[in-house]
C-alpha cells in the first residue's frame, strides 16, 4: 500500500481507493477518499478536478450501474469507453449533480427540477376538489339514474351507441386493450372515432395518442327501452371505470356526450373525465394550455416572447386550474416561495390530522421553527388547530375518502421535505413556478440537489460541482449545514469547490495541481484543512490560514471600508427610481473608470438592478433598439460612454460543433494558415477546407462533432467517440494537410497556452491566445466542446473576445460581468483582477456582480444590495469606496 502522503489512506479507514487514474490530464493519480465524510477536491482551474470527480469516479459508478442492468444496457457499454483508471475500490452507488442547464427543457421549473411537482400532481389528483370551469360550482358525482334519465330525453327513433372508454389520448399500440375487449365478450370497438372489429384491430402508431372505447350496445330510442338502456349504461360505467359515452345520431353526424358517475356539473349538465396526475402536467396534452402548449409564453410578430393570455403564463389548461385544495389551485401553489408553500402543506396536514389520536404526517417539519415565517400571526400549535376545511369539503379531513387520506399521508411528507431543502439551501427567494431557463448555474444545481436530498438516501456517494456558485458568503453556511446533514445520514459527499469557507468545513481535502492542463493532474496534498494549511506543497493550503491577507495575493492590501456619500462622485452613471421586481425605488451611482462591484445575498435584487434595469437602459440611451428595461425614473451620465458590453455565463452557442476556437474567431485565422501551406495550394484547398461546417471537409459520420450521441433515454447527454474519424472531426483529405507537422485536428487538441507558442509568428493569433492565458484559460483546448465549459469559463471566453478587440484610447466601454470568478481558484482570482485593472487603465469601466470576497476586496467601489432576499431585499444597504484606490 502506498504511503498516505501520496493520497492513499491505510486499509483501516473505509474509503474509495483510486489507482492509476489517467483521465484527461491526470498523471497516474493514486488517491483515497474516506467514505461517510465530506471531501473537497480543489486546485487551480484546469488542474484536473472534474477529470477526477466526474470523468473518473462518477463515470465508473455509471458504468457499474449499467453493468447490473438489462442486456440492452450492457450492450450499450460495449460502445462506451471506461474511465482511464487501473482500479477503483470501495465505490458506493454514485449520484452526480452538475451545473449544466437542461438544453431543450423549456417547460422545466423549480418545482419540476426539485421533484416537488410530481408529488403535487399526485396530491391534486387524489384530494383536489374539481370546480366547473364555466360556472365555478363544485363538480359532483353523477348517479347512474341521472345518466339514464338524461338519455331517455332523446327523441323517438334516435340511434344511440353506448360506449365504455378504456383509453383516452394515450400513445401506444394497445394490443393488450383489444385482447381485453374480446376477452370481455365484445366484438366491436371504436378507435379514434372509427368503429372497428375488435377481433381484427388496426395496427396503431406507437408514437401517437389514441382513444379506444368498447361498443357496449347500439340502441334505437323507443318505448320499453328503459331496462336495456339502464343495463347497458351500468355495464359501460363498470368497464369504463365510472365513465361512459353516449353517442347520439344527429342530422350532421354523431355527437358524443361523456357521462361520469364521479364528476359532473349539476348546474351546466356537463360531465368531465376523472382527474389524473397527467391533467396537471404541462408536458401532456391532457393538462397543457392548448394555446401555448405548456410553455406559458407565445411568440409575437416581433419574435418576442410574451405571457400567454389564455393561461396567464401558468402553462396549464383552464380545466386543470379548476381543481382546488383549500381554495388553492396547483398554479397558485406554485406561485409561492418554498417557505410559504411549506406553511400551506403544514396547514393541510393539520386538517388531515384532526381526528383524535392521529399524529401529523411529518412532525419533524412542523417542529422546525425556521419554517414558520416570523410575520405569521399564528404559531405552529395554532396552525395545527386551524379550521379552514379543504374546499368543497365541509367536514375537512373526514370528508376525504379513507384511501385518499392514507395516500395523502405519504404524499405530504415528500413535498414538505423538498420544500424544506429548497429553503435550507438558500433558494427561498425563488417561486416554485420560476422557469429553469432563468436560473443561474448555481441555482439550477441547488434545485436539483433538493430533489436528491428529498429522497433521503443513505450509503450513497454524492458528487457536486461547485454548489456555492452564485451564493453570498452569508448563504454558504446554510448550504454547508445541509451538506453536513447529508453526510451525517450516512452518505459520502464529494465537492469540486474553491470556496475557502467550504474547504475549511470539509473533513478531507484533495489539492490538485500545480498548474493547469499538462502542468496539472498531480495530487499536491491530501488531508484535513489544518494539515493542508501546514503543508508547503499545497497550493490551496497557503490560503487557508484565516490570518493571511488574502488580498495581498491579488496585488492590493485589505483595508477597512468607509461609507462614502453617493453625491460625492463625479464622472459617473446615475440611475434613480428603479422598481423592477423587489427593488424599492432604488437610486444608485456607478463611478466610471473604476472596478465597481455589486454584491448582496442571493435574491437581494442584484440582477434586477444591473442586468434587467441598468444595462438595457444605458444601451437604449446609447441608441440601441432594445425592449424596454425595468422601470426607473431617470438615467444620467451616459454621455461618458461609447458602448456597453454585457458578458454573462450563458453557453457560447447551441451548435454541438461550437468550441472556444470557433466562438472567438481564432479558427478563422488558423484556417487561413493551413490554406497557405504548400500542400493546400497544390490541391487547390481554400480556408473552407478546414471548417467543420463544410460537408466535404468534415467526417461524414459525426458531421464534424467528433462524437456520436448515445441513444439511451437514461443518459441523454452521454456521447461516444466517432468510430469513423476517431474523434478527429475531419475527413482524411483534410487531416493529411499539415503545418509544422501538425494537422488541424492536432491543433484543436492543443491548449490555449500550447497554441500560443505554436502560432507565435502570427501576431493576431498570438495576441488573442495570450489574452486567454491572462484570463486563466491557458488550460482550455482550442477544440473543447462549448457544452463542457462551465458558466465562468464561457464568460471568460467571451471576455477574451472583447479584450482582444479593445484598444486603448478608442472610446470608453462599460464592461458588465456576472460572477466572473465562477470556477476560479483563489490563486487565479488575482490574474483576473489584473486583467480588469488593465481595462480601467485603458480608460474603460468595469461593473461586476460578485460574491467572491477576494474580488470584492480588490474593487474600487462596492455597492451592497439587501439586506435580505426577495421582499426583504431590494435596497442599497451601502455604497463604499476602497481607500487608496
PDB file of N, CA and C in Angstrom, residues 26-77:
ATOM      1  N   UNK A  26      -4.872  13.846 -15.896  1.00  0.00           N
ATOM      2  CA  UNK A  26      -4.438  13.197 -14.656  1.00  0.00           C
ATOM      3  C   UNK A  26      -3.205  12.336 -14.918  1.00  0.00           C
ATOM      4  N   UNK A  27      -2.226  12.434 -14.027  1.00  0.00           N
ATOM      5  CA  UNK A  27      -0.950  11.742 -14.216  1.00  0.00           C
ATOM      6  C   UNK A  27      -0.842  10.548 -13.264  1.00  0.00           C
ATOM      7  N   UNK A  28      -1.463   9.456 -13.654  1.00  0.00           N
ATOM      8  CA  UNK A  28      -1.415   8.218 -12.863  1.00  0.00           C
ATOM      9  C   UNK A  28      -1.701   8.510 -11.388  1.00  0.00           C
ATOM     10  N   UNK A  29      -2.846   9.125 -11.156  1.00  0.00           N
ATOM     11  CA  UNK A  29      -3.213   9.562  -9.809  1.00  0.00           C
ATOM     12  C   UNK A  29      -3.632   8.378  -8.945  1.00  0.00           C
ATOM     13  N   UNK A  30      -3.011   8.257  -7.786  1.00  0.00           N
ATOM     14  CA  UNK A  30      -3.425   7.328  -6.740  1.00  0.00           C
ATOM     15  C   UNK A  30      -3.929   8.169  -5.575  1.00  0.00           C
ATOM     16  N   UNK A  31      -5.190   7.966  -5.188  1.00  0.00           N
ATOM     17  CA  UNK A  31      -5.750   8.780  -4.117  1.00  0.00           C
ATOM     18  C   UNK A  31      -6.861   8.011  -3.425  1.00  0.00           C
ATOM     19  N   UNK A  32      -7.067   8.318  -2.164  1.00  0.00           N
ATOM     20  CA  UNK A  32      -8.104   7.667  -1.383  1.00  0.00           C
ATOM     21  C   UNK A  32      -9.043   8.722  -0.830  1.00  0.00           C
ATOM     22  N   UNK A  33     -10.364   8.431  -0.893  1.00  0.00           N
ATOM     23  CA  UNK A  33     -11.390   9.352  -0.409  1.00  0.00           C
ATOM     24  C   UNK A  33     -12.180   8.643   0.689  1.00  0.00           C
ATOM     25  N   UNK A  34     -12.162   9.142   1.924  1.00  0.00           N
ATOM     26  CA  UNK A  34     -12.870   8.461   3.007  1.00  0.00           C
ATOM     27  C   UNK A  34     -14.372   8.446   2.781  1.00  0.00           C
ATOM     28  N   UNK A  35     -14.996   7.310   2.983  1.00  0.00           N
ATOM     29  CA  UNK A  35     -16.449   7.208   2.840  1.00  0.00           C
ATOM     30  C   UNK A  35     -17.123   7.719   4.115  1.00  0.00           C
ATOM     31  N   UNK A  36     -18.351   8.205   3.924  1.00  0.00           N
ATOM     32  CA  UNK A  36     -19.086   8.753   5.059  1.00  0.00           C
ATOM     33  C   UNK A  36     -18.568  10.098   5.520  1.00  0.00           C
ATOM     34  N   UNK A  37     -17.780  10.755   4.680  1.00  0.00           N
ATOM     35  CA  UNK A  37     -17.191  12.051   5.034  1.00  0.00           C
ATOM     36  C   UNK A  37     -17.504  13.080   3.956  1.00  0.00           C
ATOM     37  N   UNK A  38     -17.242  14.342   4.288  1.00  0.00           N
ATOM     38  CA  UNK A  38     -17.370  15.447   3.339  1.00  0.00           C
ATOM     39  C   UNK A  38     -15.976  15.762   2.807  1.00  0.00           C
ATOM     40  N   UNK A  39     -15.759  15.473   1.530  1.00  0.00           N
ATOM     41  CA  UNK A  39     -14.451  15.666   0.912  1.00  0.00           C
ATOM     42  C   UNK A  39     -14.536  16.735  -0.160  1.00  0.00           C
ATOM     43  N   UNK A  40     -13.553  17.617  -0.183  1.00  0.00           N
ATOM     44  CA  UNK A  40     -13.464  18.652  -1.211  1.00  0.00           C
ATOM     45  C   UNK A  40     -12.264  18.353  -2.110  1.00  0.00           C
ATOM     46  N   UNK A  41     -12.513  18.347  -3.415  1.00  0.00           N
ATOM     47  CA  UNK A  41     -11.436  18.269  -4.397  1.00  0.00           C
ATOM     48  C   UNK A  41     -11.231  19.676  -4.931  1.00  0.00           C
ATOM     49  N   UNK A  42     -10.048  20.220  -4.755  1.00  0.00           N
ATOM     50  CA  UNK A  42      -9.797  21.600  -5.138  1.00  0.00           C
ATOM     51  C   UNK A  42      -8.493  21.686  -5.916  1.00  0.00           C
ATOM     52  N   UNK A  43      -8.147  22.885  -6.325  1.00  0.00           N
ATOM     53  CA  UNK A  43      -6.954  23.117  -7.128  1.00  0.00           C
ATOM     54  C   UNK A  43      -7.206  24.227  -8.116  1.00  0.00           C
ATOM     55  N   UNK A  44      -6.153  24.707  -8.736  1.00  0.00           N
ATOM     56  CA  UNK A  44      -6.302  25.801  -9.692  1.00  0.00           C
ATOM     57  C   UNK A  44      -7.160  25.356 -10.865  1.00  0.00           C
ATOM     58  N   UNK A  45      -7.728  26.298 -11.589  1.00  0.00           N
ATOM     59  CA  UNK A  45      -8.583  25.987 -12.729  1.00  0.00           C
ATOM     60  C   UNK A  45      -7.810  25.162 -13.746  1.00  0.00           C
ATOM     61  N   UNK A  46      -8.412  24.048 -14.175  1.00  0.00           N
ATOM     62  CA  UNK A  46      -7.772  23.188 -15.164  1.00  0.00           C
ATOM     63  C   UNK A  46      -6.801  22.182 -14.594  1.00  0.00           C
ATOM     64  N   UNK A  47      -6.780  22.041 -13.263  1.00  0.00           N
ATOM     65  CA  UNK A  47      -5.801  21.145 -12.647  1.00  0.00           C
ATOM     66  C   UNK A  47      -6.213  19.681 -12.704  1.00  0.00           C
ATOM     67  N   UNK A  48      -7.475  19.404 -13.040  1.00  0.00           N
ATOM     68  CA  UNK A  48      -7.919  18.015 -13.152  1.00  0.00           C
ATOM     69  C   UNK A  48      -9.004  17.632 -12.174  1.00  0.00           C
ATOM     70  N   UNK A  49      -9.628  18.603 -11.526  1.00  0.00           N
ATOM     71  CA  UNK A  49     -10.656  18.303 -10.524  1.00  0.00           C
ATOM     72  C   UNK A  49     -11.842  17.570 -11.153  1.00  0.00           C
ATOM     73  N   UNK A  50     -12.384  18.130 -12.228  1.00  0.00           N
ATOM     74  CA  UNK A  50     -13.531  17.498 -12.885  1.00  0.00           C
ATOM     75  C   UNK A  50     -13.147  16.157 -13.491  1.00  0.00           C
ATOM     76  N   UNK A  51     -11.918  16.051 -13.981  1.00  0.00           N
ATOM     77  CA  UNK A  51     -11.458  14.786 -14.554  1.00  0.00           C
ATOM     78  C   UNK A  51     -11.470  13.683 -13.511  1.00  0.00           C
ATOM     79  N   UNK A  52     -11.111  14.032 -12.280  1.00  0.00           N
ATOM     80  CA  UNK A  52     -11.102  13.045 -11.204  1.00  0.00           C
ATOM     81  C   UNK A  52     -12.509  12.765 -10.689  1.00  0.00           C
ATOM     82  N   UNK A  53     -13.259  13.821 -10.401  1.00  0.00           N
ATOM     83  CA  UNK A  53     -14.569  13.647  -9.755  1.00  0.00           C
ATOM     84  C   UNK A  53     -15.619  13.102 -10.715  1.00  0.00           C
ATOM     85  N   UNK A  54     -15.742  13.715 -11.889  1.00  0.00           N
ATOM     86  CA  UNK A  54     -16.837  13.369 -12.792  1.00  0.00           C
ATOM     87  C   UNK A  54     -16.432  12.349 -13.854  1.00  0.00           C
ATOM     88  N   UNK A  55     -15.295  12.595 -14.507  1.00  0.00           N
ATOM     89  CA  UNK A  55     -14.900  11.732 -15.613  1.00  0.00           C
ATOM     90  C   UNK A  55     -14.241  10.437 -15.163  1.00  0.00           C
ATOM     91  N   UNK A  56     -13.930  10.321 -13.877  1.00  0.00           N
ATOM     92  CA  UNK A  56     -13.344   9.078 -13.363  1.00  0.00           C
ATOM     93  C   UNK A  56     -14.274   8.408 -12.354  1.00  0.00           C
ATOM     94  N   UNK A  57     -14.535   9.075 -11.226  1.00  0.00           N
ATOM     95  CA  UNK A  57     -15.328   8.446 -10.167  1.00  0.00           C
ATOM     96  C   UNK A  57     -16.775   8.240 -10.611  1.00  0.00           C
ATOM     97  N   UNK A  58     -17.425   9.320 -11.074  1.00  0.00           N
ATOM     98  CA  UNK A  58     -18.814   9.174 -11.493  1.00  0.00           C
ATOM     99  C   UNK A  58     -18.941   8.283 -12.715  1.00  0.00           C
ATOM    100  N   UNK A  59     -18.020   8.420 -13.673  1.00  0.00           N
ATOM    101  CA  UNK A  59     -18.080   7.591 -14.881  1.00  0.00           C
ATOM    102  C   UNK A  59     -17.977   6.109 -14.536  1.00  0.00           C
ATOM    103  N   UNK A  60     -17.144   5.779 -13.557  1.00  0.00           N
ATOM    104  CA  UNK A  60     -17.026   4.383 -13.132  1.00  0.00           C
ATOM    105  C   UNK A  60     -18.303   3.921 -12.450  1.00  0.00           C
ATOM    106  N   UNK A  61     -18.892   4.787 -11.623  1.00  0.00           N
ATOM    107  CA  UNK A  61     -20.149   4.436 -10.972  1.00  0.00           C
ATOM    108  C   UNK A  61     -21.264   4.204 -11.973  1.00  0.00           C
ATOM    109  N   UNK A  62     -21.334   5.044 -13.000  1.00  0.00           N
ATOM    110  CA  UNK A  62     -22.344   4.869 -14.038  1.00  0.00           C
ATOM    111  C   UNK A  62     -22.110   3.578 -14.804  1.00  0.00           C
ATOM    112  N   UNK A  63     -20.844   3.265 -15.073  1.00  0.00           N
ATOM    113  CA  UNK A  63     -20.503   2.037 -15.790  1.00  0.00           C
ATOM    114  C   UNK A  63     -20.941   0.809 -14.994  1.00  0.00           C
ATOM    115  N   UNK A  64     -20.712   0.843 -13.693  1.00  0.00           N
ATOM    116  CA  UNK A  64     -21.099  -0.294 -12.852  1.00  0.00           C
ATOM    117  C   UNK A  64     -22.618  -0.427 -12.774  1.00  0.00           C
ATOM    118  N   UNK A  65     -23.299   0.699 -12.746  1.00  0.00           N
ATOM    119  CA  UNK A  65     -24.766   0.662 -12.713  1.00  0.00           C
ATOM    120  C   UNK A  65     -25.310  -0.017 -13.961  1.00  0.00           C
ATOM    121  N   UNK A  66     -24.826   0.397 -15.123  1.00  0.00           N
ATOM    122  CA  UNK A  66     -25.312  -0.186 -16.365  1.00  0.00           C
ATOM    123  C   UNK A  66     -24.937  -1.663 -16.477  1.00  0.00           C
ATOM    124  N   UNK A  67     -23.791  -2.029 -15.901  1.00  0.00           N
ATOM    125  CA  UNK A  67     -23.361  -3.428 -15.940  1.00  0.00           C
ATOM    126  C   UNK A  67     -24.346  -4.337 -15.218  1.00  0.00           C
ATOM    127  N   UNK A  68     -25.079  -3.790 -14.276  1.00  0.00           N
ATOM    128  CA  UNK A  68     -26.023  -4.589 -13.488  1.00  0.00           C
ATOM    129  C   UNK A  68     -27.432  -4.558 -14.065  1.00  0.00           C
ATOM    130  N   UNK A  69     -27.612  -3.856 -15.174  1.00  0.00           N
ATOM    131  CA  UNK A  69     -28.953  -3.689 -15.722  1.00  0.00           C
ATOM    132  C   UNK A  69     -29.244  -4.707 -16.814  1.00  0.00           C
ATOM    133  N   UNK A  70     -30.113  -4.342 -17.728  1.00  0.00           N
ATOM    134  CA  UNK A  70     -30.603  -5.247 -18.757  1.00  0.00           C
ATOM    135  C   UNK A  70     -29.540  -5.525 -19.808  1.00  0.00           C
ATOM    136  N   UNK A  71     -29.853  -6.499 -20.675  1.00  0.00           N
ATOM    137  CA  UNK A  71     -28.937  -6.819 -21.772  1.00  0.00           C
ATOM    138  C   UNK A  71     -28.722  -5.616 -22.675  1.00  0.00           C
ATOM    139  N   UNK A  72     -29.788  -4.834 -22.867  1.00  0.00           N
ATOM    140  CA  UNK A  72     -29.684  -3.631 -23.703  1.00  0.00           C
ATOM    141  C   UNK A  72     -28.675  -2.649 -23.118  1.00  0.00           C
ATOM    142  N   UNK A  73     -28.707  -2.496 -21.790  1.00  0.00           N
ATOM    143  CA  UNK A  73     -27.768  -1.587 -21.137  1.00  0.00           C
ATOM    144  C   UNK A  73     -26.347  -2.113 -21.237  1.00  0.00           C
ATOM    145  N   UNK A  74     -26.201  -3.421 -21.093  1.00  0.00           N
ATOM    146  CA  UNK A  74     -24.850  -3.995 -21.178  1.00  0.00           C
ATOM    147  C   UNK A  74     -24.297  -3.885 -22.594  1.00  0.00           C
ATOM    148  N   UNK A  75     -25.176  -3.996 -23.602  1.00  0.00           N
ATOM    149  CA  UNK A  75     -24.729  -3.808 -24.981  1.00  0.00           C
ATOM    150  C   UNK A  75     -24.275  -2.375 -25.213  1.00  0.00           C
ATOM    151  N   UNK A  76     -24.942  -1.427 -24.540  1.00  0.00           N
ATOM    152  CA  UNK A  76     -24.568  -0.020 -24.649  1.00  0.00           C
ATOM    153  C   UNK A  76     -23.137   0.204 -24.183  1.00  0.00           C
ATOM    154  N   UNK A  77     -22.729  -0.542 -23.149  1.00  0.00           N
ATOM    155  CA  UNK A  77     -21.399  -0.358 -22.579  1.00  0.00           C
ATOM    156  C   UNK A  77     -20.295  -0.736 -23.555  1.00  0.00           C
TER     157      UNK A  77
END
